[in-house]
Amino acid sequence: MRKTARTGPRSNRMLITVMVIAGVAILLLSSLIYFQPRFLRSTTLAANRVKNALGYYVFNNAPRFYYLQLEKNGKDVRVDAGETLEITYRDEFVIKELASDDLTGKYMTATLEGTGRDKNHVGVLFRGLDLVNRIMQSDAMAKDTQAVNVYRIAVHYKKERIGVIPIRVVITPQDWLRFAKESSNVNVQIEYLKKAIAQNSEDVGVRKILAGIYLRHNRVDEAAALYAEVLNIKPDDAGAMKELARCHLQSRRNDQAVNVLSGLIKMQPQDAEAYAMLGLAFGQKNQWDTAAGYFGQSIKLDPANHAVRLLLAQAYEKARKTNAAIEQYRYLTGHAEDTHLAWRALGDIYLGKKDYRQAIESYLQVIKDRPKDAAAYANLATAYAGQGKSKEEMQNLKKAIELSPDDPVIRFNMASAYERRKMTDEAVSEYLQVLKKSPEDADTLERLAGLTLKNKKYDQAVRYLEKLSRKSPQKAATFVNLGFAYGEMKQYAQSAESYEKAVRMGVKDQTIYANLAFTYTRLGKDREAVFYYEKISPQNKKTLSMAANYYLKEKRYAEAIKNYQKIAKLEPKKASSYSSLGYAYAAAKNWDKAIDSYLTALKYDREDDEIYANLGDAYEKKGLYPEALKAYKNAYEINPNTWAAPRIPHLRIQLLKK
């Protein structure tokens, strides 16, 4: 009885356990078959799942995670544990089910980590676009084509993580391009497009887009490099060739532009724009005949392109084919929608040719189309001035100033008109208006300097001339005028300095030599003064006398005598010429020559006591006392106050002694 009693309950418990295990197994197998029959990979998997389920349900083991069941882009997708889910910006997905040992899923959750929302995401729709954007806008991306482990689907049983499905978010070139288009920040756009290019070495479209951005922001060299890359990938890309040539033109790499465009024309011989661009290239090389030829070819292919025809006319003008230019401009005045440029060009040509009638006709046409064109009125005024119509000139200048009061060119023209009419104050006033807008305008400074010099306002003239000298330090005329102005202000040191600068620049002018000689004389610099006196040609009595006197002072008697001899040749019948020469000989102790010179002087003036006195002195120095006494007496008879008077009794005593 006891034995039966002990054995009965144990047997019951074992029986219950076996029944439970069998029920669980049947339930598990039924569930697997019912829910996902297509995904049973093998009987081994099924056996393992049965075993694990029994461990979970019977022995309270932790459940195991097997796979996720998702709907991706409308299709069912299974991702097993250990696999990675790949997502692009085009994808959408929903986590539908979790496969684990917890068959009921009561305690199972799945969370897409990295979204900032920590909750059960089973049944929640996710867009790949949002995941891609979040990565691209953050620092999480590894700067390559994809990002792994930024997002993960974490599987939890209750609060315990039992599995993870990594998500690989693929960043494509289209993503970078899309972001570039959406961004308003140019630098950001450029960086996105660079990344798109880096991901696709053969893509020409993105390169063209980035090159276009570079061009719009004047980053021409970078644009050119990209177009060159495009042509390396696709050598026959005509659009890229044209844009590369445009870059070369903008950077004035004209030879490179010609090479590219020549190749383009071989590919597309009917491309009118390519011929026009060749014309621009040769125009920038100042080869205007060749430029005109290409512009002409472009016009043949596209006769209605008035912009190119205008370039053709301008090329003819630069090539000095004036009649051909006029013909094209005339065509444009009759066919173009906007004719004012052609009329203006015609006006300028006729004005240059002094054909004032046709110039006036042309500028009037400009004014008809553009009645507020101040420049047209100003040029019309110039044409009327050429016809001598002063009234019309002033009327149009005043109209031009009324329309554009701050235009320095128009103000300058008005000042010139006043200056021609001797209306100096009005001219100065207008020139000062020019300086308000263009303080460094050399022409205006020069005109003001000239007017103030003329009006003897030397301090004002110096102010303008000093400014001019700093602006154009190689312009000798400025320093000549500065020398004159300073001289008139008696500022001789500055005057000499200015004149010397002009001379060093190569100015050879007798007036300047004379002014420099005079200035140095005022400064007490006789040596410098004589240097310039001797440069004056032809020499005159004054310059020769200044030099001779200096040489006498310096005891350079030979040079002094030479200059006095020149004076005697200039004035051979003047006593003073020979008297000065005699004085120089006497200073050199050449008594015979001194006596001869004084005697010659007396032939032309016997009433000059000084000549007699000097002659007496020469005789005395030579020991010819009777002759000396006679000469002294003659001097005394003419002028009792002569310096020679005391020599008379002295010589008488000398003669008595003999």
XYZ file of C-alpha atoms in Angstrom:
658
model
C 0.000 0.000 0.000
C 2.746 2.434 0.947
C 4.759 1.453 -2.058
C 1.807 2.059 -4.311
C 1.041 5.265 -2.580
C 4.654 6.617 -3.141
C 4.827 5.569 -6.749
C 1.469 6.862 -7.947
C 2.023 10.658 -7.730
C 5.538 10.482 -9.282
C 4.166 8.572 -12.230
C 1.436 11.110 -12.666
C 3.908 13.971 -12.743
C 6.055 12.254 -15.333
C 3.012 11.517 -17.402
C 1.922 15.140 -17.258
C 5.382 16.337 -18.286
C 5.505 13.994 -21.257
C 2.059 15.095 -22.307
C 3.024 18.754 -22.039
C 6.178 18.211 -24.072
C 4.267 16.342 -26.712
C 1.626 19.068 -26.820
C 4.220 21.785 -27.132
C 5.988 19.933 -29.899
C 2.755 19.391 -31.762
C 1.816 23.045 -31.218
C 5.238 24.273 -32.349
C 5.276 22.147 -35.459
C 1.750 23.167 -36.250
C 2.616 26.838 -35.756
C 5.686 26.666 -37.936
C 3.828 24.907 -40.673
C 0.826 27.184 -40.410
C 2.590 30.551 -40.207
C 5.651 30.306 -42.467
C 5.798 27.091 -44.428
C 7.818 28.719 -47.220
C 10.695 29.698 -44.954
C 11.467 26.284 -43.367
C 14.946 25.861 -44.747
C 15.531 22.343 -43.548
C 14.403 19.705 -41.175
C 17.471 20.504 -39.086
C 16.234 24.035 -38.563
C 12.838 22.730 -37.648
C 14.368 20.280 -35.216
C 16.462 22.992 -33.617
C 13.490 25.237 -33.248
C 11.501 22.400 -31.622
C 14.349 21.757 -29.268
C 14.776 25.465 -28.426
C 11.043 25.923 -27.989
C 10.923 23.041 -25.556
C 13.797 24.615 -23.639
C 11.948 27.911 -23.542
C 8.563 26.577 -22.573
C 9.574 23.642 -20.378
C 12.882 24.676 -18.851
C 12.362 28.458 -18.904
C 15.427 29.022 -21.145
C 15.778 32.456 -22.839
C 14.094 32.447 -26.261
C 16.186 32.633 -29.429
C 15.644 35.087 -32.344
C 15.574 33.593 -35.857
C 14.524 36.210 -38.435
C 12.462 39.265 -39.249
C 9.539 39.203 -41.626
C 9.253 42.580 -43.440
C 7.294 44.115 -46.243
C 9.743 46.074 -48.450
C 8.433 48.089 -51.382
C 5.214 46.035 -51.293
C 6.919 42.630 -51.207
C 7.527 40.225 -48.331
C 11.171 39.935 -47.371
C 12.779 37.754 -44.738
C 16.035 38.770 -43.024
C 17.627 36.054 -40.937
C 19.629 36.633 -37.800
C 23.214 37.412 -38.832
C 22.158 39.027 -42.153
C 22.105 42.765 -43.016
C 19.168 44.741 -44.368
C 20.179 47.010 -47.283
C 18.216 50.233 -47.810
C 18.425 53.017 -50.455
C 16.579 56.329 -50.637
C 13.938 54.710 -52.891
C 12.917 52.009 -50.373
C 10.018 51.812 -47.905
C 9.612 48.980 -45.369
C 7.521 47.704 -42.449
C 8.528 45.157 -39.782
C 5.651 42.690 -39.853
C 6.711 39.802 -37.591
C 9.514 38.471 -35.402
C 10.416 34.773 -35.519
C 11.625 33.481 -32.115
C 10.980 30.741 -29.568
C 8.212 32.894 -28.130
C 5.589 31.610 -30.514
C 2.947 33.956 -29.323
C 5.251 36.987 -29.565
C 3.643 38.367 -26.459
C 6.926 39.554 -24.956
C 8.796 40.296 -28.219
C 9.561 43.840 -29.609
C 11.670 45.273 -32.472
C 13.132 48.809 -32.334
C 14.844 50.657 -35.221
C 17.695 52.269 -33.306
C 19.133 55.580 -34.556
C 15.775 57.188 -35.284
C 15.460 58.756 -31.865
C 12.268 56.842 -31.124
C 12.776 53.993 -28.599
C 9.619 51.961 -28.861
C 8.216 48.899 -30.560
C 8.390 49.554 -34.316
C 6.557 46.444 -35.483
C 3.967 47.650 -37.972
C 5.582 51.127 -38.400
C 6.338 52.381 -41.934
C 9.911 53.609 -42.526
C 11.195 55.442 -45.630
C 14.708 54.956 -46.897
C 14.719 58.622 -47.962
C 14.455 59.725 -44.322
C 17.243 57.403 -43.235
C 19.530 58.557 -46.075
C 18.849 62.231 -45.424
C 19.483 61.905 -41.705
C 22.845 60.252 -42.339
C 23.920 62.766 -44.997
C 23.052 65.669 -42.730
C 24.942 64.262 -39.757
C 28.537 63.450 -38.910
C 27.735 59.788 -38.654
C 28.513 58.975 -42.225
C 31.886 57.397 -42.898
C 32.262 59.481 -46.076
C 32.000 56.496 -48.403
C 29.212 54.930 -50.428
C 27.349 53.402 -47.510
C 26.807 53.621 -43.765
C 26.568 50.478 -41.632
C 25.569 50.366 -37.955
C 24.205 53.857 -37.960
C 20.817 52.165 -37.888
C 20.057 48.725 -36.370
C 16.899 46.778 -35.675
C 17.223 45.539 -32.092
C 15.075 42.548 -31.061
C 14.099 42.333 -27.386
C 12.425 39.690 -25.252
C 10.873 41.647 -22.469
C 13.810 44.042 -21.725
C 16.562 41.698 -22.811
C 18.170 42.137 -26.266
C 18.274 38.763 -27.997
C 19.178 39.834 -31.555
C 20.279 42.625 -33.911
C 19.750 43.152 -37.647
C 22.244 45.751 -38.993
C 21.003 48.133 -41.706
C 23.292 49.179 -44.545
C 22.098 52.543 -45.867
C 23.486 52.990 -49.386
C 24.372 56.560 -50.390
C 24.231 56.863 -54.186
C 25.445 59.587 -56.557
C 21.798 60.515 -57.024
C 21.577 61.298 -53.311
C 24.425 63.808 -53.558
C 22.902 65.311 -56.675
C 19.506 65.510 -54.992
C 21.015 67.241 -51.951
C 22.944 69.647 -54.171
C 19.739 70.660 -55.946
C 17.904 71.166 -52.682
C 20.618 73.286 -51.044
C 20.741 77.053 -51.502
C 24.331 77.247 -50.231
C 26.704 77.167 -53.185
C 29.621 75.750 -51.243
C 27.429 72.962 -49.905
C 26.180 72.230 -53.431
C 29.737 71.993 -54.667
C 30.760 69.568 -51.916
C 27.750 67.314 -52.577
C 28.467 67.270 -56.304
C 32.130 66.467 -55.696
C 31.057 63.457 -53.651
C 28.672 62.376 -56.401
C 31.528 62.566 -58.916
C 33.843 60.628 -56.614
C 31.277 57.799 -56.504
C 30.980 57.592 -60.266
C 34.201 58.203 -62.189
C 32.449 57.893 -65.562
C 29.552 60.261 -64.928
C 29.619 63.307 -67.242
C 26.261 64.773 -66.257
C 27.197 65.628 -62.675
C 30.513 67.068 -63.859
C 28.662 69.376 -66.232
C 26.329 70.508 -63.461
C 29.259 71.288 -61.140
C 31.165 73.020 -63.953
C 28.110 75.195 -64.613
C 28.029 76.235 -60.953
C 31.737 77.086 -61.103
C 31.174 79.221 -64.192
C 28.271 81.110 -62.640
C 30.520 82.000 -59.729
C 33.496 82.967 -61.897
C 35.598 79.969 -60.883
C 36.607 79.539 -64.480
C 39.702 77.386 -64.079
C 37.841 74.829 -61.973
C 35.038 74.742 -64.540
C 37.553 74.242 -67.348
C 39.178 71.334 -65.489
C 35.803 69.590 -65.165
C 34.916 70.079 -68.835
C 38.330 68.637 -69.701
C 37.464 65.594 -67.549
C 34.183 65.231 -69.423
C 36.044 65.212 -72.728
C 38.462 62.597 -71.431
C 35.462 60.390 -70.702
C 33.488 61.389 -73.788
C 35.739 63.011 -76.425
C 32.874 63.765 -78.821
C 30.778 65.724 -76.314
C 30.145 68.891 -78.357
C 28.501 70.726 -75.461
C 31.497 70.169 -73.224
C 33.844 71.307 -75.996
C 31.918 74.524 -76.405
C 31.834 75.217 -72.678
C 35.547 74.453 -72.322
C 36.250 76.907 -75.132
C 34.070 79.448 -73.351
C 36.176 79.007 -70.208
C 39.366 79.519 -72.217
C 37.924 82.672 -73.781
C 36.929 84.063 -70.404
C 40.464 83.456 -69.104
C 41.959 84.807 -72.350
C 43.629 81.511 -73.099
C 42.903 82.229 -76.719
C 45.170 79.630 -78.315
C 43.573 76.850 -76.256
C 40.133 78.152 -77.203
C 41.075 78.103 -80.888
C 42.312 74.496 -80.616
C 39.096 73.300 -78.969
C 36.815 75.231 -81.339
C 38.718 74.042 -84.419
C 38.037 70.462 -83.335
C 34.389 71.301 -82.712
C 33.961 72.760 -86.196
C 35.371 69.576 -87.724
C 32.675 67.654 -85.866
C 29.914 70.208 -86.465
C 30.763 72.319 -89.525
C 27.360 74.034 -89.418
C 27.718 75.292 -85.826
C 27.322 79.061 -86.179
C 28.090 79.717 -82.519
C 31.431 77.905 -82.764
C 32.499 80.211 -85.617
C 31.401 83.237 -83.589
C 33.451 82.041 -80.614
C 36.468 81.630 -82.888
C 35.943 85.213 -83.942
C 36.003 86.262 -80.290
C 39.230 84.329 -79.707
C 41.029 85.997 -82.614
C 39.567 89.355 -81.605
C 41.131 88.970 -78.176
C 44.409 88.247 -79.977
C 43.914 91.540 -81.894
C 43.872 89.604 -85.163
C 40.873 91.492 -86.411
C 40.939 90.396 -90.054
C 40.823 86.746 -88.999
C 38.152 87.526 -86.391
C 36.012 89.231 -89.025
C 36.337 86.160 -91.267
C 34.960 83.860 -88.572
C 32.187 86.273 -87.623
C 31.270 86.454 -91.301
C 31.117 82.652 -91.520
C 28.839 82.596 -88.488
C 26.540 85.154 -90.121
C 26.328 83.040 -93.282
C 25.081 80.128 -91.193
C 22.799 82.263 -89.024
C 21.956 85.552 -90.818
C 19.408 86.573 -88.203
C 21.943 86.652 -85.357
C 22.249 90.404 -84.954
C 24.540 90.154 -81.942
C 27.180 88.382 -84.049
C 26.642 90.848 -86.895
C 27.389 93.646 -84.427
C 30.624 91.846 -83.507
C 31.428 91.564 -87.220
C 30.942 95.306 -87.681
C 33.159 96.031 -84.692
C 35.846 93.687 -86.036
C 35.790 95.489 -89.391
C 36.122 98.776 -87.518
C 39.130 97.507 -85.543
C 40.651 96.193 -88.761
C 40.238 99.726 -90.196
C 37.819 98.493 -92.817
C 35.552 101.417 -92.102
C 33.291 101.083 -95.127
C 32.642 97.400 -94.424
C 31.858 98.302 -90.798
C 29.452 101.036 -91.885
C 27.704 98.570 -94.195
C 27.078 96.136 -91.322
C 25.980 98.876 -88.929
C 23.608 100.213 -91.577
C 22.147 96.721 -92.027
C 21.530 96.508 -88.278
C 19.770 99.883 -88.198
C 17.241 98.468 -90.640
C 16.832 94.933 -89.291
C 17.733 94.678 -85.605
C 15.126 95.065 -82.887
C 17.406 97.289 -80.841
C 19.201 99.660 -83.201
C 20.718 102.185 -80.819
C 24.123 100.431 -80.611
C 24.462 100.457 -84.388
C 23.426 104.114 -84.633
C 25.834 105.044 -81.860
C 28.683 103.216 -83.590
C 27.873 104.989 -86.846
C 27.867 108.318 -85.003
C 31.297 107.586 -83.524
C 32.712 106.603 -86.934
C 31.368 109.705 -88.650
C 32.545 111.902 -85.789
C 36.049 110.441 -86.143
C 35.933 111.135 -89.884
C 34.712 114.695 -89.180
C 31.600 113.942 -91.182
C 29.588 115.994 -88.738
C 26.345 115.967 -90.700
C 26.033 112.178 -90.659
C 27.315 112.024 -87.082
C 24.499 114.365 -86.046
C 21.975 112.256 -87.961
C 23.187 109.101 -86.199
C 23.177 110.532 -82.685
C 19.705 111.983 -83.228
C 18.537 108.438 -84.036
C 20.042 107.222 -80.769
C 18.209 109.976 -78.894
C 14.972 109.117 -80.716
C 15.179 105.560 -79.367
C 16.680 106.547 -76.019
C 15.706 110.114 -75.166
C 17.519 109.978 -71.829
C 20.880 108.858 -73.220
C 23.225 111.497 -71.819
C 26.255 110.230 -73.771
C 24.385 110.659 -77.047
C 23.668 114.309 -76.227
C 27.329 114.840 -75.293
C 28.555 113.344 -78.578
C 25.927 115.308 -80.483
C 27.337 118.453 -78.873
C 30.809 117.530 -80.146
C 29.439 117.112 -83.674
C 27.701 120.490 -83.530
C 30.955 122.032 -82.281
C 32.657 120.566 -85.338
C 30.138 122.433 -87.499
C 30.812 125.619 -85.566
C 27.297 125.643 -84.116
C 28.127 126.915 -80.648
C 24.534 127.388 -79.554
C 23.552 123.804 -80.370
C 26.762 122.525 -78.775
C 26.009 124.215 -75.459
C 22.339 123.206 -75.536
C 23.198 119.550 -75.911
C 25.969 119.671 -73.317
C 23.575 121.215 -70.814
C 21.000 118.515 -71.630
C 23.636 115.829 -71.123
C 24.577 117.285 -67.725
C 20.913 117.537 -66.790
C 20.504 113.804 -67.506
C 23.796 112.739 -65.959
C 25.112 115.473 -63.646
C 27.787 113.236 -62.131
C 29.314 112.016 -65.388
C 32.925 113.281 -65.348
C 33.375 112.916 -69.120
C 30.392 115.141 -69.879
C 31.567 117.667 -67.297
C 35.013 117.650 -68.899
C 33.507 118.334 -72.323
C 31.518 121.238 -70.896
C 34.663 122.642 -69.254
C 36.522 122.386 -72.572
C 33.687 124.243 -74.294
C 33.911 127.046 -71.741
C 37.687 127.124 -72.094
C 37.424 127.550 -75.875
C 35.102 130.485 -75.266
C 37.658 132.101 -72.878
C 35.140 131.648 -70.036
C 37.900 130.728 -67.618
C 35.964 130.836 -64.354
C 33.207 128.636 -65.739
C 35.767 126.229 -67.171
C 37.577 125.966 -63.839
C 34.271 125.350 -62.071
C 33.434 122.448 -64.402
C 36.903 120.950 -64.151
C 36.563 121.017 -60.379
C 33.292 119.092 -60.750
C 35.221 116.467 -62.696
C 37.779 116.172 -59.890
C 35.013 115.527 -57.358
C 34.200 112.294 -59.178
C 37.654 111.510 -60.571
C 40.262 113.090 -58.279
C 43.140 111.502 -60.193
C 42.016 112.420 -63.710
C 45.251 113.517 -65.382
C 43.648 115.469 -68.243
C 41.594 117.534 -65.825
C 44.562 118.220 -63.547
C 46.580 119.288 -66.572
C 43.850 121.653 -67.795
C 43.448 123.203 -64.358
C 47.196 123.612 -64.029
C 47.320 125.360 -67.396
C 44.465 127.724 -66.579
C 45.836 128.654 -63.165
C 49.299 129.249 -64.639
C 47.757 131.460 -67.274
C 45.885 133.406 -64.588
C 49.101 133.688 -62.512
C 47.579 131.718 -59.649
C 50.843 129.942 -59.111
C 50.088 128.421 -55.718
C 47.024 126.639 -57.183
C 48.995 125.619 -60.250
C 51.681 124.072 -58.050
C 49.041 122.022 -56.202
C 47.707 120.522 -59.438
C 51.158 120.054 -60.938
C 52.532 118.290 -57.863
C 49.609 115.848 -58.027
C 50.265 115.323 -61.718
C 53.958 114.725 -61.070
C 53.116 111.913 -58.642
C 50.620 110.398 -61.025
C 52.859 110.632 -64.112
C 56.432 110.900 -62.818
C 57.890 110.439 -66.305
C 56.063 113.357 -67.893
C 58.700 116.061 -68.361
C 56.268 118.877 -69.244
C 54.796 118.706 -65.752
C 58.188 119.390 -64.193
C 58.877 122.219 -66.649
C 55.652 123.925 -65.559
C 56.437 123.226 -61.914
C 59.839 124.850 -62.349
C 58.219 127.930 -63.860
C 55.506 128.192 -61.176
C 57.972 127.813 -58.310
C 60.237 130.361 -59.967
C 57.415 132.895 -60.191
C 56.747 132.258 -56.492
C 60.475 132.907 -55.852
C 60.865 129.427 -54.439
C 64.110 128.975 -56.352
C 65.301 125.726 -54.812
C 62.069 123.911 -55.783
C 62.158 125.610 -59.151
C 65.691 124.377 -59.876
C 64.856 120.874 -58.684
C 61.825 120.664 -60.996
C 63.723 122.010 -64.005
C 66.564 119.574 -63.365
C 64.119 116.633 -63.404
C 62.855 117.778 -66.784
C 66.393 118.054 -68.133
C 67.243 114.555 -66.850
C 64.238 113.270 -68.781
C 65.789 114.572 -71.968
C 64.272 118.031 -72.323
C 66.515 120.308 -74.385
C 65.002 123.764 -74.358
C 66.792 127.094 -74.441
C 64.177 128.773 -72.258
C 64.609 126.115 -69.595
C 68.384 126.526 -69.748
C 67.973 130.264 -69.318
C 65.500 129.826 -66.450
C 67.797 127.367 -64.725
C 70.770 129.685 -65.154
C 68.751 132.564 -63.727
C 67.473 130.416 -60.844
C 70.945 129.232 -59.907
C 72.175 132.817 -60.052
C 69.440 133.737 -57.569
C 70.525 130.863 -55.379
C 74.118 132.092 -55.535
C 75.245 128.947 -57.337
C 77.336 130.588 -60.040
C 78.999 127.421 -61.252
C 75.620 125.763 -61.956
C 74.339 128.992 -63.502
C 77.302 129.219 -65.903
C 76.852 125.570 -66.856
C 73.399 126.404 -68.211
C 74.368 129.789 -69.621
C 76.874 128.018 -71.817
C 74.189 125.529 -73.028
C 72.060 128.338 -74.413
C 72.269 128.531 -78.188
C 72.699 130.828 -79.946
C 74.638 132.610 -77.268
C 74.135 136.310 -76.678
C 75.999 139.055 -74.933
C 74.209 138.410 -71.634
C 74.968 134.690 -71.471
C 78.576 135.229 -72.578
C 79.055 138.039 -70.069
C 77.671 135.944 -67.205
C 80.032 133.126 -68.056
C 83.023 135.451 -68.607
C 82.446 137.232 -65.296
C 82.248 133.910 -63.470
C 85.501 132.710 -65.029
C 87.210 135.960 -64.088
C 86.016 135.531 -60.526
C 87.358 131.984 -60.502
C 90.657 133.192 -62.129
C 90.038 130.979 -65.105
C 91.315 133.665 -67.430
C 91.512 131.627 -70.614
C 87.774 130.820 -70.449
C 86.971 134.427 -69.576
C 88.995 135.745 -72.539
C 87.332 133.222 -74.840
C 83.863 134.452 -73.861
C 84.831 138.129 -74.206
C 86.241 137.421 -77.666
C 82.843 135.971 -78.602
C 81.173 139.133 -77.333
C 83.520 141.216 -79.482
C 82.530 139.154 -82.497
C 78.844 139.633 -81.690
C 79.293 143.412 -81.212
C 82.442 144.356 -83.141
C 81.784 148.112 -83.081
C 81.063 148.553 -79.400
C 83.735 149.908 -77.135
C 82.447 147.886 -74.184
C 83.172 144.616 -76.027
C 86.867 145.432 -76.350
C 87.086 147.133 -72.988
C 85.882 143.938 -71.256
C 88.279 141.856 -73.327
C 91.132 144.215 -72.330
C 90.172 143.824 -68.681
C 90.364 140.013 -69.008
C 93.816 140.210 -70.644
C 94.962 142.546 -67.898
C 93.722 140.118 -65.250
C 95.789 137.439 -66.990
C 98.765 139.906 -66.979
C 98.892 139.845 -70.774
C 99.632 143.571 -70.984
C 100.211 143.760 -74.716
C 96.838 142.180 -75.529
C 95.187 144.328 -72.887
C 96.662 147.518 -74.431
C 95.583 146.478 -77.924
C 92.031 145.791 -76.719
C 91.781 149.148 -74.885
C 93.097 151.027 -77.908
C 90.511 149.302 -80.101
C 87.794 150.225 -77.610
C 88.847 153.880 -77.820
C 88.303 153.843 -81.560
C 84.585 153.494 -80.817
C 84.338 155.638 -77.697
C 86.875 158.326 -76.803
C 84.780 159.772 -74.004
C 84.974 156.806 -71.659
C 87.310 157.729 -68.804
C 87.335 154.121 -67.541
C 88.910 152.873 -70.772
C 91.669 155.523 -70.513
C 92.275 154.691 -66.887
C 92.534 150.947 -67.610
C 94.798 151.650 -70.579
C 97.037 153.782 -68.347
C 97.174 150.971 -65.815
C 98.249 148.499 -68.523
C 100.984 150.878 -69.765
C 102.180 151.414 -66.225
C 102.307 147.679 -65.489
C 104.393 147.257 -68.650
C 106.735 150.123 -67.610
C 105.621 152.541 -70.360
C 105.237 155.481 -68.031
C 104.880 158.318 -70.587
C 102.094 156.446 -72.321
C 100.546 155.629 -68.965
C 100.716 159.298 -67.856
C 99.072 160.428 -71.062
C 96.261 157.904 -70.666
C 95.684 158.901 -67.045
C 95.548 162.590 -68.058
C 92.909 161.811 -70.704
C 90.843 159.992 -68.078
C 91.209 162.959 -65.702
C 90.168 165.462 -68.362
C 86.998 163.507 -68.959
C 86.305 162.745 -65.290
C 88.331 164.562 -62.562
C 86.985 162.000 -60.082
C 88.516 159.105 -61.927
C 90.312 156.523 -59.815
C 93.385 157.179 -61.998
C 93.804 160.825 -60.770
C 96.250 159.941 -57.927
C 98.397 158.063 -60.419
C 99.224 161.262 -62.377
C 101.566 162.941 -59.803
C 103.005 159.556 -58.950
C 103.989 158.948 -62.580
C 105.409 162.490 -62.925
C 107.748 161.786 -60.027
C 108.736 158.509 -61.652
C 109.531 160.305 -64.897
C 111.562 163.035 -63.090
C 113.604 160.347 -61.417
C 114.463 158.942 -64.779
